[in-house]
Amino acid sequence: MSDKKIYFVSDAHFGSIAGVPSRENERRLVRWLDQIRSDCEALYLLGDMIDFWYEYKYLVPKGYARFFGKLAELTDAGIPVCWLTGNHDVWLYSYVQEELGVQVLDGPLQISLKGKSFFLDHGDVLGDPSRGTHFLDWMFHNRTTQWLFSHVLPSTWGIWLGLRWSRHSYFKRKKDGCQQYLGEDKEYLIRFAKDYAAAHPDSLPDFFVFGHRHIMLDFQLVCRSRVIILGDWIEQFSYGVFDGSDFSLETFE
Ligand SMILES: [Mn+2]
């Protein structure tokens, strides 16, 4: 087995208009990708890398040139990059696949990596009992709503609305004070993993890896299964790395 590693990162929210230094964060991510490149076997982006992405048939949003260029460089060098969509970048249709060679998937993804089993997802819906969350998820993935958004709303309004919505959710998160770990009974993703473990005792993944919560968490679910939440690339600059035997959460710079 190769001694290269699998890397995981999520929630950079590039392009945010909530007053975060997005360009600086983007440069930092590119430096990180440069650093891991030589021992990176595969890279998993677990969603919300972009604060609001919507692509039209002939148009994509401005920005992200350094980030996208670096992804293209990795895939050109034969390093697989997989992007699991989050709730802010649901609408990655074909552009990054065709232009950057990045595989785009809607999670959850169950996959074996270097001999261990992984359950990967952005984590915005799993375990969340709120009807609002499920309704939004349904609406975001609905073909008709997508068609209306693409063809009826002018692109300027569409992107403006999206960025405003994203900024609203950024400040709501701050106001609600849910940037901290809420405890295993209140964290939806841990609750989801517990239910999953109870329902699938024979096919329990070694690692559940999620984004979305913007907290760094490494939680021992049962003796041979852990729940990892990756943190973010806004304030924590955290990532996950799996070397074939152990998974660790680290921070960059
Ligand atoms: Mn999210």
PDB file of C-alpha atoms in Angstrom, residues 17-223:
ATOM      1  CA  ILE A  17     -19.675  38.842   1.578  1.00  0.00           C
ATOM      2  CA  ALA A  18     -19.895  38.520   5.376  1.00  0.00           C
ATOM      3  CA  GLY A  19     -16.638  40.379   5.902  1.00  0.00           C
ATOM      4  CA  VAL A  20     -14.290  37.408   6.129  1.00  0.00           C
ATOM      5  CA  PRO A  21     -10.909  37.674   4.345  1.00  0.00           C
ATOM      6  CA  SER A  22     -11.889  35.304   1.612  1.00  0.00           C
ATOM      7  CA  ARG A  23      -9.002  36.044  -0.743  1.00  0.00           C
ATOM      8  CA  GLU A  24      -6.456  35.573   2.022  1.00  0.00           C
ATOM      9  CA  ASN A  25      -8.090  32.294   2.997  1.00  0.00           C
ATOM     10  CA  GLU A  26      -8.021  31.183  -0.598  1.00  0.00           C
ATOM     11  CA  ARG A  27      -4.283  31.879  -0.843  1.00  0.00           C
ATOM     12  CA  ARG A  28      -3.779  29.951   2.369  1.00  0.00           C
ATOM     13  CA  LEU A  29      -5.663  26.952   0.992  1.00  0.00           C
ATOM     14  CA  VAL A  30      -3.505  27.057  -2.127  1.00  0.00           C
ATOM     15  CA  ARG A  31      -0.361  27.066   0.061  1.00  0.00           C
ATOM     16  CA  TRP A  32      -1.733  24.067   1.921  1.00  0.00           C
ATOM     17  CA  LEU A  33      -2.448  22.237  -1.323  1.00  0.00           C
ATOM     18  CA  ASP A  34       1.103  22.981  -2.472  1.00  0.00           C
ATOM     19  CA  GLN A  35       2.402  21.528   0.760  1.00  0.00           C
ATOM     20  CA  ILE A  36       0.391  18.299   0.706  1.00  0.00           C
ATOM     21  CA  ARG A  37       0.713  17.730  -3.018  1.00  0.00           C
ATOM     22  CA  SER A  38       3.762  15.446  -2.859  1.00  0.00           C
ATOM     23  CA  ASP A  39       2.140  12.955  -0.483  1.00  0.00           C
ATOM     24  CA  CYS A  40      -1.508  13.384  -1.440  1.00  0.00           C
ATOM     25  CA  GLU A  41      -3.108  10.216  -2.728  1.00  0.00           C
ATOM     26  CA  ALA A  42      -6.552  11.792  -3.010  1.00  0.00           C
ATOM     27  CA  LEU A  43      -8.295  14.958  -1.896  1.00  0.00           C
ATOM     28  CA  TYR A  44     -11.872  15.137  -0.633  1.00  0.00           C
ATOM     29  CA  LEU A  45     -13.647  18.476  -0.467  1.00  0.00           C
ATOM     30  CA  LEU A  46     -16.613  17.974   1.835  1.00  0.00           C
ATOM     31  CA  GLY A  47     -18.762  20.845   0.696  1.00  0.00           C
ATOM     32  CA  ASP A  48     -19.366  24.566   1.182  1.00  0.00           C
ATOM     33  CA  MET A  49     -15.996  25.366  -0.330  1.00  0.00           C
ATOM     34  CA  ILE A  50     -17.765  28.264  -2.026  1.00  0.00           C
ATOM     35  CA  ASP A  51     -20.181  30.507  -0.203  1.00  0.00           C
ATOM     36  CA  PHE A  52     -22.622  30.621  -3.055  1.00  0.00           C
ATOM     37  CA  TRP A  53     -22.160  28.831  -6.317  1.00  0.00           C
ATOM     38  CA  TYR A  54     -24.691  28.684  -9.091  1.00  0.00           C
ATOM     39  CA  GLU A  55     -23.754  27.934 -12.653  1.00  0.00           C
ATOM     40  CA  TYR A  56     -25.734  28.721 -15.728  1.00  0.00           C
ATOM     41  CA  LYS A  57     -25.473  27.097 -19.092  1.00  0.00           C
ATOM     42  CA  TYR A  58     -22.956  29.657 -20.382  1.00  0.00           C
ATOM     43  CA  LEU A  59     -21.965  31.488 -17.181  1.00  0.00           C
ATOM     44  CA  VAL A  60     -20.246  30.732 -13.902  1.00  0.00           C
ATOM     45  CA  PRO A  61     -19.752  33.083 -10.913  1.00  0.00           C
ATOM     46  CA  LYS A  62     -16.679  35.316 -10.797  1.00  0.00           C
ATOM     47  CA  GLY A  63     -13.726  34.457  -8.603  1.00  0.00           C
ATOM     48  CA  TYR A  64     -11.918  31.429  -7.181  1.00  0.00           C
ATOM     49  CA  ALA A  65      -9.205  31.549  -9.857  1.00  0.00           C
ATOM     50  CA  ARG A  66      -6.359  30.460  -7.562  1.00  0.00           C
ATOM     51  CA  PHE A  67      -8.349  27.710  -5.918  1.00  0.00           C
ATOM     52  CA  PHE A  68      -9.668  26.384  -9.204  1.00  0.00           C
ATOM     53  CA  GLY A  69      -6.265  26.645 -10.865  1.00  0.00           C
ATOM     54  CA  LYS A  70      -4.701  24.601  -8.088  1.00  0.00           C
ATOM     55  CA  LEU A  71      -7.414  21.939  -8.318  1.00  0.00           C
ATOM     56  CA  ALA A  72      -6.785  21.666 -12.046  1.00  0.00           C
ATOM     57  CA  GLU A  73      -3.055  21.345 -11.387  1.00  0.00           C
ATOM     58  CA  LEU A  74      -3.696  18.456  -8.952  1.00  0.00           C
ATOM     59  CA  THR A  75      -6.015  16.556 -11.261  1.00  0.00           C
ATOM     60  CA  ASP A  76      -3.662  17.161 -14.217  1.00  0.00           C
ATOM     61  CA  ALA A  77      -0.931  15.570 -12.104  1.00  0.00           C
ATOM     62  CA  GLY A  78      -3.164  12.525 -11.656  1.00  0.00           C
ATOM     63  CA  ILE A  79      -4.309  13.218  -8.085  1.00  0.00           C
ATOM     64  CA  PRO A  80      -8.010  12.458  -7.768  1.00  0.00           C
ATOM     65  CA  VAL A  81     -10.105  15.255  -6.317  1.00  0.00           C
ATOM     66  CA  CYS A  82     -13.666  14.595  -5.212  1.00  0.00           C
ATOM     67  CA  TRP A  83     -16.042  17.378  -4.217  1.00  0.00           C
ATOM     68  CA  LEU A  84     -19.103  16.406  -2.204  1.00  0.00           C
ATOM     69  CA  THR A  85     -21.578  19.223  -2.463  1.00  0.00           C
ATOM     70  CA  GLY A  86     -22.654  21.195   0.591  1.00  0.00           C
ATOM     71  CA  ASN A  87     -25.745  23.302   1.086  1.00  0.00           C
ATOM     72  CA  HIS A  88     -23.909  26.370  -0.289  1.00  0.00           C
ATOM     73  CA  ASP A  89     -22.530  24.658  -3.365  1.00  0.00           C
ATOM     74  CA  VAL A  90     -25.403  22.325  -4.220  1.00  0.00           C
ATOM     75  CA  TRP A  91     -25.438  23.614  -7.761  1.00  0.00           C
ATOM     76  CA  LEU A  92     -22.081  22.461  -8.999  1.00  0.00           C
ATOM     77  CA  TYR A  93     -23.382  20.999 -12.207  1.00  0.00           C
ATOM     78  CA  SER A  94     -20.760  20.158 -14.802  1.00  0.00           C
ATOM     79  CA  TYR A  95     -18.307  23.066 -14.873  1.00  0.00           C
ATOM     80  CA  VAL A  96     -15.761  21.935 -12.292  1.00  0.00           C
ATOM     81  CA  GLN A  97     -15.990  18.371 -13.586  1.00  0.00           C
ATOM     82  CA  GLU A  98     -15.347  19.334 -17.175  1.00  0.00           C
ATOM     83  CA  GLU A  99     -12.992  22.254 -16.586  1.00  0.00           C
ATOM     84  CA  LEU A 100     -11.062  21.077 -13.522  1.00  0.00           C
ATOM     85  CA  GLY A 101     -11.390  17.303 -13.733  1.00  0.00           C
ATOM     86  CA  VAL A 102     -12.902  17.240 -10.256  1.00  0.00           C
ATOM     87  CA  GLN A 103     -15.458  14.552  -9.501  1.00  0.00           C
ATOM     88  CA  VAL A 104     -18.621  16.095  -8.066  1.00  0.00           C
ATOM     89  CA  LEU A 105     -20.934  13.982  -5.936  1.00  0.00           C
ATOM     90  CA  ASP A 106     -23.971  14.529  -3.837  1.00  0.00           C
ATOM     91  CA  GLY A 107     -23.302  12.749  -0.542  1.00  0.00           C
ATOM     92  CA  PRO A 108     -23.398  10.588   1.376  1.00  0.00           C
ATOM     93  CA  LEU A 109     -20.548   8.607  -0.107  1.00  0.00           C
ATOM     94  CA  GLN A 110     -19.576   5.274   1.378  1.00  0.00           C
ATOM     95  CA  ILE A 111     -16.155   4.304   0.248  1.00  0.00           C
ATOM     96  CA  SER A 112     -13.206   2.171   1.212  1.00  0.00           C
ATOM     97  CA  LEU A 113      -9.950   4.117   1.461  1.00  0.00           C
ATOM     98  CA  LYS A 114      -6.636   2.419   2.139  1.00  0.00           C
ATOM     99  CA  GLY A 115      -8.432  -0.570   3.629  1.00  0.00           C
ATOM    100  CA  LYS A 116     -10.766   1.319   5.970  1.00  0.00           C
ATOM    101  CA  SER A 117     -14.419   2.126   5.440  1.00  0.00           C
ATOM    102  CA  PHE A 118     -15.558   5.724   5.299  1.00  0.00           C
ATOM    103  CA  PHE A 119     -18.936   7.417   5.380  1.00  0.00           C
ATOM    104  CA  LEU A 120     -18.531  10.889   3.901  1.00  0.00           C
ATOM    105  CA  ASP A 121     -21.063  13.678   3.710  1.00  0.00           C
ATOM    106  CA  HIS A 122     -21.228  17.435   4.027  1.00  0.00           C
ATOM    107  CA  GLY A 123     -23.614  16.912   6.950  1.00  0.00           C
ATOM    108  CA  ASP A 124     -26.251  19.595   6.496  1.00  0.00           C
ATOM    109  CA  VAL A 125     -29.243  17.269   6.487  1.00  0.00           C
ATOM    110  CA  LEU A 126     -28.343  14.006   8.221  1.00  0.00           C
ATOM    111  CA  GLY A 127     -29.835  13.707  11.678  1.00  0.00           C
ATOM    112  CA  ASP A 128     -31.491  17.120  11.473  1.00  0.00           C
ATOM    113  CA  PRO A 129     -35.167  16.736  12.373  1.00  0.00           C
ATOM    114  CA  SER A 130     -36.077  20.272  11.229  1.00  0.00           C
ATOM    115  CA  ARG A 131     -38.675  20.347   8.469  1.00  0.00           C
ATOM    116  CA  GLY A 132     -37.230  23.619   7.223  1.00  0.00           C
ATOM    117  CA  THR A 133     -33.866  22.010   6.555  1.00  0.00           C
ATOM    118  CA  HIS A 134     -35.444  19.127   4.683  1.00  0.00           C
ATOM    119  CA  PHE A 135     -37.683  21.456   2.698  1.00  0.00           C
ATOM    120  CA  LEU A 136     -34.729  23.626   1.640  1.00  0.00           C
ATOM    121  CA  ASP A 137     -32.751  20.526   0.724  1.00  0.00           C
ATOM    122  CA  TRP A 138     -35.644  19.301  -1.378  1.00  0.00           C
ATOM    123  CA  MET A 139     -36.081  22.693  -3.031  1.00  0.00           C
ATOM    124  CA  PHE A 140     -32.372  23.091  -3.748  1.00  0.00           C
ATOM    125  CA  HIS A 141     -32.282  19.690  -5.461  1.00  0.00           C
ATOM    126  CA  ASN A 142     -35.601  20.054  -7.253  1.00  0.00           C
ATOM    127  CA  ARG A 143     -35.311  20.139 -11.049  1.00  0.00           C
ATOM    128  CA  THR A 144     -38.192  22.554 -11.469  1.00  0.00           C
ATOM    129  CA  THR A 145     -36.868  25.093  -8.951  1.00  0.00           C
ATOM    130  CA  GLN A 146     -33.451  24.808 -10.576  1.00  0.00           C
ATOM    131  CA  TRP A 147     -34.962  25.377 -14.013  1.00  0.00           C
ATOM    132  CA  LEU A 148     -36.863  28.432 -12.765  1.00  0.00           C
ATOM    133  CA  PHE A 149     -33.758  29.813 -11.045  1.00  0.00           C
ATOM    134  CA  SER A 150     -31.714  29.363 -14.211  1.00  0.00           C
ATOM    135  CA  HIS A 151     -34.238  30.548 -16.774  1.00  0.00           C
ATOM    136  CA  VAL A 152     -36.602  32.993 -15.134  1.00  0.00           C
ATOM    137  CA  LEU A 153     -34.467  34.900 -12.640  1.00  0.00           C
ATOM    138  CA  PRO A 154     -31.748  37.091 -14.216  1.00  0.00           C
ATOM    139  CA  SER A 155     -28.318  35.729 -13.236  1.00  0.00           C
ATOM    140  CA  THR A 156     -27.374  38.989 -11.485  1.00  0.00           C
ATOM    141  CA  TRP A 157     -30.371  38.676  -9.183  1.00  0.00           C
ATOM    142  CA  GLY A 158     -29.792  34.970  -8.669  1.00  0.00           C
ATOM    143  CA  ILE A 159     -26.192  35.371  -7.533  1.00  0.00           C
ATOM    144  CA  TRP A 160     -27.040  38.460  -5.468  1.00  0.00           C
ATOM    145  CA  LEU A 161     -29.825  36.590  -3.689  1.00  0.00           C
ATOM    146  CA  GLY A 162     -27.548  33.634  -3.061  1.00  0.00           C
ATOM    147  CA  LEU A 163     -24.766  35.751  -1.572  1.00  0.00           C
ATOM    148  CA  ARG A 164     -27.241  37.609   0.636  1.00  0.00           C
ATOM    149  CA  TRP A 165     -28.757  34.342   1.829  1.00  0.00           C
ATOM    150  CA  SER A 166     -25.283  33.025   2.619  1.00  0.00           C
ATOM    151  CA  ARG A 167     -24.351  36.142   4.536  1.00  0.00           C
ATOM    152  CA  HIS A 168     -27.594  35.880   6.487  1.00  0.00           C
ATOM    153  CA  SER A 169     -26.845  32.293   7.476  1.00  0.00           C
ATOM    154  CA  TYR A 170     -23.289  33.241   8.493  1.00  0.00           C
ATOM    155  CA  PHE A 171     -24.512  35.887  10.930  1.00  0.00           C
ATOM    156  CA  LYS A 172     -27.362  33.699  12.151  1.00  0.00           C
ATOM    157  CA  ARG A 173     -24.840  31.003  13.042  1.00  0.00           C
ATOM    158  CA  LYS A 174     -22.809  33.565  15.007  1.00  0.00           C
ATOM    159  CA  LYS A 175     -25.871  34.938  16.754  1.00  0.00           C
ATOM    160  CA  ASP A 176     -27.192  31.504  17.708  1.00  0.00           C
ATOM    161  CA  GLY A 177     -23.831  30.712  19.263  1.00  0.00           C
ATOM    162  CA  CYS A 178     -23.786  27.258  17.693  1.00  0.00           C
ATOM    163  CA  GLN A 179     -20.122  27.475  16.684  1.00  0.00           C
ATOM    164  CA  GLN A 180     -19.246  25.383  19.702  1.00  0.00           C
ATOM    165  CA  TYR A 181     -19.639  21.681  20.267  1.00  0.00           C
ATOM    166  CA  LEU A 182     -23.119  21.166  21.685  1.00  0.00           C
ATOM    167  CA  GLY A 183     -22.549  17.760  23.239  1.00  0.00           C
ATOM    168  CA  GLU A 184     -23.244  14.325  21.853  1.00  0.00           C
ATOM    169  CA  ASP A 185     -26.974  14.448  22.528  1.00  0.00           C
ATOM    170  CA  LYS A 186     -27.433  17.705  20.678  1.00  0.00           C
ATOM    171  CA  GLU A 187     -25.108  17.264  17.733  1.00  0.00           C
ATOM    172  CA  TYR A 188     -27.267  15.981  14.882  1.00  0.00           C
ATOM    173  CA  LEU A 189     -24.359  14.309  13.145  1.00  0.00           C
ATOM    174  CA  ILE A 190     -23.444  12.276  16.203  1.00  0.00           C
ATOM    175  CA  ARG A 191     -27.079  11.350  16.653  1.00  0.00           C
ATOM    176  CA  PHE A 192     -27.203  10.307  13.035  1.00  0.00           C
ATOM    177  CA  ALA A 193     -24.067   8.186  13.413  1.00  0.00           C
ATOM    178  CA  LYS A 194     -25.462   6.526  16.536  1.00  0.00           C
ATOM    179  CA  ASP A 195     -28.701   5.648  14.773  1.00  0.00           C
ATOM    180  CA  TYR A 196     -26.732   4.433  11.795  1.00  0.00           C
ATOM    181  CA  ALA A 197     -24.557   2.259  14.025  1.00  0.00           C
ATOM    182  CA  ALA A 198     -27.636   0.770  15.661  1.00  0.00           C
ATOM    183  CA  ALA A 199     -29.232   0.021  12.289  1.00  0.00           C
ATOM    184  CA  HIS A 200     -26.072  -1.308  10.580  1.00  0.00           C
ATOM    185  CA  PRO A 201     -24.052  -3.082  13.271  1.00  0.00           C
ATOM    186  CA  ASP A 202     -22.396  -5.358  10.710  1.00  0.00           C
ATOM    187  CA  SER A 203     -21.374  -2.706   8.228  1.00  0.00           C
ATOM    188  CA  LEU A 204     -20.340   0.111  10.517  1.00  0.00           C
ATOM    189  CA  PRO A 205     -17.871   2.511   8.874  1.00  0.00           C
ATOM    190  CA  ASP A 206     -14.515   2.994  10.564  1.00  0.00           C
ATOM    191  CA  PHE A 207     -14.840   6.733  10.063  1.00  0.00           C
ATOM    192  CA  PHE A 208     -17.755   9.083   9.579  1.00  0.00           C
ATOM    193  CA  VAL A 209     -16.333  12.319   8.197  1.00  0.00           C
ATOM    194  CA  PHE A 210     -18.464  15.452   7.971  1.00  0.00           C
ATOM    195  CA  GLY A 211     -18.180  19.187   7.432  1.00  0.00           C
ATOM    196  CA  HIS A 212     -20.907  21.792   7.841  1.00  0.00           C
ATOM    197  CA  ARG A 213     -20.695  22.355  11.596  1.00  0.00           C
ATOM    198  CA  HIS A 214     -17.524  24.469  11.530  1.00  0.00           C
ATOM    199  CA  ILE A 215     -16.236  22.715  14.638  1.00  0.00           C
ATOM    200  CA  MET A 216     -13.272  20.370  14.955  1.00  0.00           C
ATOM    201  CA  LEU A 217     -14.438  17.154  16.506  1.00  0.00           C
ATOM    202  CA  ASP A 218     -13.012  13.670  16.830  1.00  0.00           C
ATOM    203  CA  PHE A 219     -15.612  11.590  18.620  1.00  0.00           C
ATOM    204  CA  GLN A 220     -15.250   7.921  19.519  1.00  0.00           C
ATOM    205  CA  LEU A 221     -18.644   6.483  18.616  1.00  0.00           C
ATOM    206  CA  VAL A 222     -18.006   2.851  19.509  1.00  0.00           C
ATOM    207  CA  CYS A 223     -14.780   0.912  19.851  1.00  0.00           C
TER     208      CYS A 223
END
